[in-house]
Short mmCIF file of C-alpha atoms in Angstrom, two decimals:
data_model
loop_
_atom_site.label_atom_id
_atom_site.label_comp_id
_atom_site.label_asym_id
_atom_site.label_seq_id
_atom_site.Cartn_x
_atom_site.Cartn_y
_atom_site.Cartn_z
CA MET A 1 101.08 160.61 15.13
CA GLY A 2 100.60 156.83 14.57
CA TRP A 3 103.49 155.94 16.77
CA ILE A 4 102.08 158.08 19.62
CA VAL A 5 98.82 156.16 19.46
CA ALA A 6 100.76 152.96 19.44
CA VAL A 7 102.71 153.91 22.47
CA ILE A 8 99.56 154.98 24.28
CA ALA A 9 97.91 151.63 23.39
CA VAL A 10 100.96 149.69 24.63
CA ALA A 11 101.00 151.67 27.87
CA ALA A 12 97.30 151.10 28.32
CA ALA A 13 97.73 147.39 27.75
CA VAL A 14 100.66 147.27 30.23
CA ALA A 15 98.62 149.16 32.80
CA ALA A 16 95.65 146.82 32.31
CA ALA A 17 97.93 143.81 32.63
CA ALA A 18 99.40 145.26 35.83
CA ARG A 19 96.00 145.99 37.23
CA ALA A 20 94.82 142.44 36.44
CA GLN A 21 97.99 140.92 38.02
CA ASN A 22 97.50 143.12 41.09
CA ALA A 23 93.85 142.09 41.23
CA ALA A 24 94.83 138.42 40.94
CA ARG A 25 97.51 138.81 43.66
CA SER A 26 95.04 140.55 45.97
CA GLU A 27 92.48 137.79 45.38
CA TYR A 28 95.14 135.15 46.09
CA LEU A 29 96.25 136.95 49.23
CA ALA A 30 92.67 137.32 50.41
CA LEU A 31 92.09 133.64 49.79
CA ALA A 32 95.28 132.72 51.67
CA ARG A 33 94.34 134.92 54.53
CA ALA A 34 90.87 133.36 54.68
CA GLU A 35 92.40 129.86 54.68
CA LEU A 36 94.87 130.86 57.32
CA ALA A 37 92.15 132.34 59.44
CA GLU A 38 90.07 129.22 59.02
CA ARG A 39 93.00 127.02 60.01
CA GLN A 40 93.69 129.24 62.96
CA SER A 41 90.07 129.14 63.97
CA LYS A 42 90.04 125.38 63.73
CA ALA A 43 93.28 125.15 65.78
CA ALA A 44 91.93 127.46 68.46
CA ALA A 45 88.70 125.45 68.56
CA ALA A 46 90.78 122.27 68.95
CA ARG A 47 92.90 123.82 71.73
CA THR A 48 89.80 125.06 73.45
CA ALA A 49 88.22 121.61 73.26
CA ALA A 50 91.42 119.98 74.53
CA LEU A 51 91.73 122.49 77.32
CA THR A 52 88.07 121.89 78.22
CA ASP A 53 88.70 118.15 78.33
CA GLU A 54 91.75 118.64 80.50
CA ILE A 55 89.85 120.84 82.87
CA ARG A 56 87.11 118.22 83.02
CA GLN A 57 89.59 115.54 83.74
CA LEU A 58 91.30 117.78 86.32
CA ALA A 59 88.03 118.14 88.25
CA ARG A 60 86.77 114.57 87.87
CA LYS A 61 89.89 112.49 88.00
CA ARG A 62 93.28 114.18 88.64
CA ILE A 63 92.32 116.11 91.86
CA PRO A 64 90.42 113.17 93.45
CA ALA A 65 93.29 110.83 92.55
CA ALA A 66 95.82 113.29 94.07
CA ALA A 67 93.81 113.37 97.32
CA LEU A 68 93.55 109.58 97.32
CA ALA A 69 97.31 109.26 96.77
CA LEU A 70 97.91 111.06 100.11
CA SER A 71 96.67 108.06 102.11
CA HIS A 72 97.41 105.36 99.44
CA PRO A 73 100.87 106.06 98.02
CA THR A 74 100.48 103.38 95.38
CA ALA A 75 97.43 105.05 93.79
CA ARG A 76 98.11 106.45 90.27
CA VAL A 77 97.54 110.09 89.57
CA PRO A 78 96.74 110.59 85.80
CA GLY A 79 98.57 113.29 83.85
CA LEU A 80 97.53 115.38 80.88
CA ARG A 81 95.43 113.50 78.27
CA GLU A 82 96.48 115.40 75.20
CA ALA A 83 99.64 117.28 76.00
CA ALA A 84 100.33 118.22 72.41
CA ASP A 85 97.04 120.19 72.08
CA VAL A 86 97.70 122.19 75.26
CA ASP A 87 100.37 124.85 75.20
CA GLY A 88 103.06 125.13 77.85
CA ASP A 89 101.42 127.82 79.95
CA ALA A 90 98.11 125.94 80.15
CA ALA A 91 99.82 122.64 81.05
CA ARG A 92 101.86 124.35 83.72
CA LEU A 93 98.78 125.97 85.16
CA LEU A 94 96.93 122.62 85.22
CA THR A 95 99.83 121.03 87.05
CA GLU A 96 99.91 123.87 89.55
CA ALA A 97 96.19 123.40 90.15
CA VAL A 98 96.80 119.73 91.05
CA GLN A 99 99.57 120.74 93.48
CA ALA A 100 97.44 123.51 95.03
CA ALA A 101 94.56 121.05 95.53
CA ARG A 102 96.96 118.58 97.18
CA THR A 103 98.39 121.19 99.50
CA ALA A 104 94.87 122.35 100.47
CA VAL A 105 93.77 118.75 101.20
CA VAL A 106 96.89 118.12 103.36
CA GLU A 107 96.29 121.26 105.37
CA GLU A 108 92.62 120.46 105.83
CA ARG A 109 93.31 116.87 106.88
CA GLY A 110 95.92 118.04 109.35
CA ARG A 111 93.47 120.50 110.84
CA VAL A 112 90.69 117.97 111.12
CA ASP A 113 93.09 115.33 112.57
CA ALA A 114 94.40 117.82 115.15
CA ALA A 115 90.82 118.57 116.25
CA ALA A 116 90.07 114.91 116.49
CA ARG A 117 93.21 114.22 118.47
CA ALA A 118 92.36 117.01 120.90
CA ALA A 119 88.87 115.70 121.45
CA MET A 120 90.05 112.12 121.93
CA ARG A 121 92.86 113.33 124.24
CA GLY A 122 90.38 115.03 126.58
CA THR A 123 87.98 112.10 126.45
CA SER A 124 90.77 109.53 127.12
CA ALA A 125 91.93 111.50 130.18
CA LYS A 126 88.47 111.47 131.70
CA ILE A 127 87.86 107.78 130.98
CA GLN A 128 91.26 106.83 132.30
CA SER A 129 90.60 108.70 135.51
CA LEU A 130 87.30 106.86 135.93
CA LEU A 131 88.92 103.44 135.19
CA ASN A 132 91.68 104.17 137.79
CA GLN A 133 88.99 104.91 140.38
CA SER A 134 87.16 101.70 139.44
CA GLN A 135 90.37 99.77 139.77
CA GLN A 136 91.02 101.11 143.22
CA LEU A 137 87.47 100.26 144.31
CA LEU A 138 87.80 96.71 142.91
CA HIS A 139 91.02 96.23 144.88
CA GLU A 140 89.20 97.17 148.02
CA LEU A 141 86.41 94.80 147.26
CA GLN A 142 88.87 91.90 146.74
CA HIS A 143 90.05 92.38 150.36
CA GLU A 144 86.50 92.35 151.63
CA TYR A 145 84.89 89.61 149.49
CA ASP A 146 86.20 86.40 147.93
CA ASP A 147 83.89 86.38 144.90
CA PRO A 148 85.92 85.25 141.79
CA ARG A 149 83.77 87.54 139.66
CA ILE A 150 85.54 90.51 141.26
CA LEU A 151 88.78 89.27 139.64
CA GLN A 152 87.03 89.05 136.29
CA LEU A 153 85.77 92.57 136.63
CA ASP A 154 89.20 93.79 137.65
CA PHE A 155 90.77 92.09 134.54
CA ARG A 156 88.25 93.63 132.19
CA ASN A 157 88.79 96.96 133.75
CA GLU A 158 92.53 96.45 133.08
CA LEU A 159 91.84 95.73 129.43
CA ALA A 160 89.73 98.84 129.05
CA LEU A 161 92.48 100.84 130.86
CA ARG A 162 95.06 99.64 128.31
CA ARG A 163 92.88 100.55 125.37
CA THR A 164 92.41 104.04 126.82
CA GLN A 165 96.18 104.47 127.42
CA ALA A 166 96.92 103.42 123.93
CA THR A 167 94.46 105.97 122.56
CA ALA A 168 95.96 108.64 124.72
CA VAL A 169 99.48 107.83 123.54
CA LEU A 170 98.36 107.90 119.88
CA CYS A 171 96.97 111.39 120.52
CA ASP A 172 100.31 112.64 121.90
CA ALA A 173 99.12 112.52 125.53
CA TRP A 174 100.99 111.33 128.66
CA PRO A 175 100.40 107.67 129.47
CA GLY A 176 98.75 108.81 132.72
CA LEU A 177 100.54 106.51 135.17
CA ALA A 178 103.74 107.27 137.14
CA ARG A 179 105.97 104.47 138.41
CA ARG A 180 109.19 104.18 140.33
CA ASN A 181 112.21 102.17 139.05
CA SER A 182 110.69 98.83 138.15
CA PRO A 183 112.37 95.41 137.51
CA LEU A 184 112.33 94.50 133.88
CA VAL A 185 110.75 91.10 134.51
CA GLU A 186 107.93 92.68 136.51
CA ILE A 187 107.23 95.09 133.69
CA VAL A 188 106.93 92.05 131.38
CA LEU A 189 104.51 90.44 133.81
CA GLY A 190 102.49 93.67 134.07
CA ALA A 191 102.19 93.85 130.26
CA GLN A 192 101.16 90.16 130.20
CA SER A 193 98.38 90.83 132.64
CA ARG A 194 96.82 93.43 130.30
CA VAL A 195 96.29 90.98 127.49
CA ALA A 196 93.22 88.75 127.03
CA GLY A 197 95.23 85.60 126.20
CA TYR A 198 97.66 86.08 129.12
CA GLU A 199 97.65 82.38 129.96
CA ARG A 200 99.19 81.54 126.60
CA ILE A 201 102.21 83.86 127.12
CA LYS A 202 105.35 82.08 128.41
CA VAL A 203 108.18 84.25 129.72
CA ALA A 204 111.79 83.09 129.70
CA ASN A 205 114.19 85.18 131.78
CA HIS A 206 117.71 85.21 130.39
CA LEU A 207 118.98 88.23 132.28
CA ARG A 208 122.48 88.05 133.82
CA ASP A 209 121.42 90.46 136.56
CA GLU A 210 118.13 89.47 138.27
CA ARG A 211 117.60 93.03 139.58
CA LEU A 212 117.98 94.77 136.26
CA ALA A 213 115.35 97.50 136.14
CA LEU A 214 113.98 100.25 134.04
CA VAL A 215 114.04 103.95 135.09
CA ALA A 216 110.79 105.37 136.34
CA ARG A 217 110.00 107.62 133.41
CA ALA A 218 110.18 104.76 130.88
CA ALA A 219 108.59 101.96 132.96
CA GLU A 220 104.96 102.51 132.07
CA PRO A 221 105.63 103.39 128.35
CA LEU A 222 107.56 100.11 127.97
CA ALA A 223 104.67 98.14 129.57
CA ILE A 224 102.14 99.77 127.15
CA ALA A 225 104.35 99.08 124.09
CA LEU A 226 104.92 95.43 125.08
CA ALA A 227 101.21 94.95 125.88
CA GLU A 228 100.33 96.06 122.36
CA LEU A 229 102.86 93.61 120.79
CA LEU A 230 101.51 90.82 122.99
CA ALA A 231 97.94 91.60 122.07
CA ASN A 232 98.76 91.30 118.35
CA ALA A 233 100.74 88.05 118.98
CA THR A 234 97.91 86.38 120.91
CA ALA A 235 95.09 87.61 118.68
CA TYR A 236 96.61 86.51 115.35
CA SER A 237 97.84 83.07 116.48
CA HIS A 238 95.89 79.84 117.20
CA PRO A 239 94.41 79.62 120.74
CA ASP A 240 96.22 76.27 121.32
CA THR A 241 99.67 77.80 120.64
CA ASP A 242 101.93 79.66 123.03
CA VAL A 243 103.43 83.11 122.64
CA GLN A 244 107.12 83.15 123.72
CA VAL A 245 108.62 86.16 125.37
CA THR A 246 112.38 86.14 125.95
CA VAL A 247 114.06 88.71 128.10
CA GLN A 248 117.70 89.15 127.26
CA GLN A 249 120.57 91.32 128.38
CA SER A 250 123.32 92.40 126.00
CA GLY A 251 126.64 94.07 126.95
CA GLY A 252 126.46 97.87 126.69
CA ARG A 253 123.53 97.84 124.22
CA GLY A 254 120.77 97.47 126.87
CA ALA A 255 118.16 94.78 127.02
CA PHE A 256 115.95 93.01 124.43
CA LEU A 257 112.36 91.74 124.66
CA VAL A 258 111.75 89.16 121.98
CA VAL A 259 108.14 88.13 121.22
CA ASP A 260 107.54 85.08 119.02
CA ASP A 261 104.11 83.77 117.86
CA ALA A 262 103.00 80.91 115.66
CA GLY A 263 100.36 82.92 113.90
CA ILE A 264 99.29 83.56 110.30
CA GLY A 265 102.15 85.92 109.49
CA MET A 266 102.06 89.03 107.32
CA ASP A 267 102.37 89.67 103.64
CA ASP A 268 105.09 91.89 102.15
CA ASP A 269 102.85 95.03 101.97
CA ALA A 270 101.60 94.67 105.53
CA LEU A 271 105.17 94.00 106.79
CA ASP A 272 106.50 97.10 105.11
CA ARG A 273 103.67 99.18 106.49
CA ALA A 274 104.26 97.72 109.98
CA ARG A 275 107.96 98.54 109.87
CA ALA A 276 107.23 102.05 108.74
CA LEU A 277 104.89 102.52 111.71
CA LEU A 278 107.35 100.99 114.19
CA THR A 279 110.05 103.40 113.28
CA GLY A 280 107.93 106.26 114.60
CA PRO A 281 107.08 108.47 111.64
CA SER A 282 106.78 112.21 112.35
CA GLU A 283 103.10 112.23 111.64
CA VAL A 284 100.44 109.51 111.59
CA LEU A 285 96.95 110.65 110.81
CA LEU A 286 94.05 108.86 112.45
CA THR A 287 92.30 108.58 109.08
CA GLU A 288 95.25 106.53 107.81
CA LEU A 289 94.80 103.76 110.40
CA GLY A 290 91.84 102.02 108.75
CA ASP A 291 88.25 101.47 109.75
CA PRO A 292 88.17 100.24 112.48
CA PRO A 293 91.56 101.87 113.36
CA GLN A 294 94.54 99.53 113.68
CA THR A 295 96.48 101.37 116.32
CA GLY A 296 98.86 98.83 117.88
CA PHE A 297 102.06 99.45 115.79
CA ALA A 298 101.24 103.19 115.59
CA VAL A 299 101.19 103.37 119.41
CA VAL A 300 104.49 101.50 119.67
CA GLY A 301 105.99 103.90 117.05
CA ARG A 302 105.00 106.94 119.14
CA LEU A 303 106.55 105.49 122.25
CA VAL A 304 109.73 104.63 120.29
CA VAL A 305 110.18 108.24 119.29
CA GLN A 306 109.30 109.70 122.69
CA TYR A 307 111.45 107.41 124.96
CA GLY A 308 114.27 106.12 122.76
CA PHE A 309 113.13 102.53 122.27
CA SER A 310 113.62 100.70 119.03
CA CYS A 311 111.41 97.97 117.53
CA HIS A 312 111.88 95.58 114.67
CA ILE A 313 109.50 92.90 113.19
CA GLU A 314 110.41 89.96 111.02
CA ALA A 315 109.29 86.40 110.27
CA SER A 316 109.47 84.05 113.23
CA PRO A 317 111.01 80.57 113.21
CA PHE A 318 107.79 79.41 114.82
CA GLY A 319 105.85 80.31 111.67
CA GLY A 320 104.34 83.59 112.74
CA MET A 321 106.05 86.91 113.43
CA ARG A 322 108.96 87.89 115.69
CA THR A 323 109.04 91.39 117.22
CA ILE A 324 112.16 92.61 118.94
CA LEU A 325 111.82 95.50 121.33
CA ARG A 326 115.19 96.99 122.39
CA VAL A 327 115.67 99.09 125.58
CA PRO A 328 118.76 101.27 125.39
CA ALA A 329 121.34 101.11 128.14
CA HIS A 330 120.70 104.66 129.44
CA LEU A 331 117.10 103.65 130.42
CA LEU A 332 118.32 100.75 132.59
CA THR A 333 119.40 100.65 136.21
CA VAL A 334 119.94 98.13 138.98
CA LEU A 335 117.76 98.00 142.02
CA GLU A 336 119.03 98.15 145.63
CA ASP A 337 119.39 94.86 147.49
CA ASP A 338 116.68 95.86 149.97
CA ARG A 339 114.03 95.92 147.22
CA THR A 340 112.06 92.65 147.11
CA LEU A 341 111.05 91.22 143.77
CA SER A 342 107.70 89.70 142.95
CA ALA A 343 107.27 86.09 143.71
CA LEU A 344 105.63 85.52 140.29
CA ALA A 345 108.68 86.93 138.43
CA PRO A 346 110.57 84.08 136.70
CA LYS A 347 114.08 83.48 137.90
CA PRO A 348 116.96 83.90 135.43
CA VAL A 349 117.86 80.70 133.65
CA GLN A 350 121.50 80.94 134.75
CA ALA A 351 120.50 81.59 138.37
CA GLN A 352 118.21 78.53 138.30
CA ALA A 353 121.04 76.35 137.00
CA ALA A 354 123.45 77.73 139.51
CA SER A 355 121.12 77.23 142.43
CA SER A 356 120.42 73.66 141.29
CA ALA A 357 124.15 72.93 140.95
CA SER A 358 124.98 74.40 144.38
CA ALA A 359 122.21 72.39 146.02
CA GLY A 360 123.32 69.17 144.38
CA PRO A 361 125.90 67.91 147.03
CA GLU A 362 123.49 68.43 149.98
CA PRO A 363 119.96 67.78 148.81
CA ALA A 364 117.10 68.22 151.26
CA PRO A 365 115.34 64.97 152.25
CA ALA A 366 112.32 64.37 149.96
CA PRO A 367 108.95 63.97 151.72
CA ARG A 368 107.71 60.38 151.79
CA PRO A 369 104.09 59.19 151.55
CA ALA A 370 102.42 56.95 154.11
CA GLY A 371 103.56 53.76 152.35
CA GLY A 372 107.19 54.57 152.86
CA HIS A 373 108.15 54.92 149.17
CA PRO A 374 109.87 58.09 148.06
CA ALA A 375 107.61 60.65 146.38
CA GLU A 376 108.04 61.19 142.68
CA LEU A 377 110.08 64.29 141.88
CA PRO A 378 108.78 67.02 139.60
CA SER A 379 109.92 66.69 135.98
CA ARG A 380 110.93 68.90 133.04
CA ARG A 381 111.76 71.93 135.24
CA ARG A 382 114.42 72.58 137.86
CA ARG A 383 113.18 73.88 141.11
CA ALA A 384 114.77 75.07 144.30
CA PRO A 385 114.98 72.27 146.93
CA ARG A 386 112.23 72.27 149.52
CA PRO A 387 113.20 72.82 153.17
CA ALA A 388 113.55 69.70 155.31
CA PRO A 389 110.62 68.69 157.63
CA ALA A 390 110.61 70.26 161.08
CA ARG A 391 111.64 66.97 162.85
CA SER A 392 114.89 66.79 160.84
CA ALA A 393 115.68 70.52 160.73
CA PRO A 394 118.33 71.89 163.05
CA ALA A 395 117.37 73.92 166.02
CA THR A 396 118.76 77.21 164.72
CA VAL A 397 117.50 78.31 161.24
CA THR A 398 119.41 80.94 159.46
CA PRO A 399 117.62 84.11 158.24
CA ASP A 400 118.25 83.17 154.64
CA ARG A 401 116.44 79.84 155.14
CA GLU A 402 113.49 81.60 156.75
CA LYS A 403 112.89 83.87 153.73
CA VAL A 404 112.48 81.27 151.00
CA SER A 405 110.56 82.89 148.14
CA ARG A 406 107.72 80.95 146.54
CA THR A 407 108.00 79.81 142.90
CA PRO A 408 105.23 80.93 140.49
CA GLU A 409 103.74 77.39 140.51
CA GLU A 410 103.56 77.40 144.31
CA ALA A 411 101.93 80.80 144.39
CA GLY A 412 99.47 79.68 141.72
CA ALA A 413 98.71 76.45 143.58
CA SER A 414 98.06 78.32 146.81
CA TRP A 415 95.67 80.68 145.08
CA ALA A 416 93.94 77.76 143.34
CA ALA A 417 93.51 76.04 146.67
CA LEU A 418 91.98 79.15 148.16
CA GLN A 419 89.53 79.51 145.33
CA GLN A 420 88.70 75.77 145.44
CA GLY A 421 87.98 75.95 149.13
CA THR A 422 85.81 78.95 148.67
CA LEU A 423 83.77 77.35 145.88
CA ASN A 424 83.40 74.10 147.82
CA GLY A 425 82.10 76.04 150.80
CA ARG A 426 79.58 77.81 148.66
CA SER A 427 78.45 74.54 147.09
CA THR A 428 77.94 73.09 150.50
CA ALA A 429 75.94 76.17 151.46
CA GLY A 430 73.59 75.58 148.54
CA ARG A 431 75.09 77.90 145.89
CA PRO A 432 75.47 76.12 142.54
CA THR A 433 78.98 77.19 141.41
CA ALA A 434 81.15 74.91 139.41
CA PRO A 435 84.88 74.99 140.38
CA ALA A 436 87.44 75.79 137.74
CA PRO A 437 89.66 72.81 136.94
CA ASP A 438 92.90 74.76 136.59
CA GLY A 439 92.66 77.30 139.42
CA HIS A 440 91.70 80.20 137.13
CA ALA A 441 88.43 82.09 137.27
CA PRO A 442 85.53 80.39 135.53
CA ARG A 443 85.11 81.27 131.85
CA ASN A 444 81.90 81.63 129.92
CA ASP A 445 80.68 82.80 126.49
CA ARG A 446 80.85 86.45 127.57
CA ASN A 447 84.53 85.95 128.52
CA ASP A 448 85.21 84.53 125.08
CA GLN A 449 83.44 87.49 123.49
CA ASP A 450 85.63 89.90 125.53
CA ASP A 451 88.70 88.12 124.34
CA GLN A 452 87.60 88.65 120.77
CA ASN A 453 87.00 92.36 121.47
CA ASP A 454 90.59 92.61 122.71
CA ARG A 455 92.04 91.39 119.41
CA GLY A 456 95.32 92.90 118.26
CA ASP A 457 95.28 95.72 115.75
CA ASP A 458 97.96 95.21 113.09
CA GLU A 459 99.11 91.73 112.24
CA THR A 460 97.22 90.61 109.11
#
């Protein structure tokens, strides 16, 4: 029986050892599970804290920066702060939230901008109609009265009309003025008359065909575009410098209008922005044009897209900027011979040289003063010879000799003489009016302020 008891004791000991081992293993597993749960809890808390921080950054920094980058492409949009603590799904959802916010901002900006354009379009049409009526009334007053102040009112009305037309074009409206086929040089003169510093603009005509003209549908848009470029050139250059405008004709590629100023120039960022606007982007928001809005290049860009012009800007040899406005050949035509050109339009340089050379063998007799000495000839510019006095002219005068067109200087001198006589008559009658020394309308501080209000928009 002893061995049975021993076997039972051994079995009991083995069972106790097994139970102790199982108990130890269970305790170890429970401890491991507790540690794992604690680590998982801490990791979950860390992920929750990281996700909370990312959501906070999303609301405070990432979405505002994404909205700012829509109008300032160089603005930096921050990414995830702690990408390792945020799982893939959460990071993807945060990125989608930024994209959704960007899309919503773009759509809302487009809706607000469209509403603003519609409002400005309607307002511009009404103002433009009133300014056209005022212009017609001022033209009637000029025929009835000889007050030089009427000319000043007419000029300021023309400046306001150009601003209104530019606003209408920027809002995708029609320029509001229809023309017939117009000579290219007369369009240049029309654009010059819409700029405050018009007296500083010098036009050089290098056309081979004096009667080269622009088709009716593109005449007024070209005048608006050129006026905006001239406004920039005069506003951002010194008042004592000239703005050179060269009209050129090139083979089958159309015509070129080159504007050179001696202004302050543009830095690289401003030049890149100007070139982007002049190419005519598909969409330009009013809120992207600054405060106050700089609309000059944006208006030219809209006209470039609508009418097929092209415009390029670069540094000028004169120290400022050079703008080249190209008119394609399909927008050009030639006027009929029975269409008379403006007397103020500059003659082509080649035509002036040819006329001077043809008149060389048979010059007209120069007028002599009372002392009998020949009068001094004009210098530094070739002019058409004056007709001979009546006592030395032949009895029969050809029709071509009867229709001698006046040069711009002669027309300006005639108008200056008319104004001088008017002012002298008023001063004799007791009205204290000081005559202008150069034949232009008198200027005052208000005129200078108006010139400052007509500053160009884009050159910086």
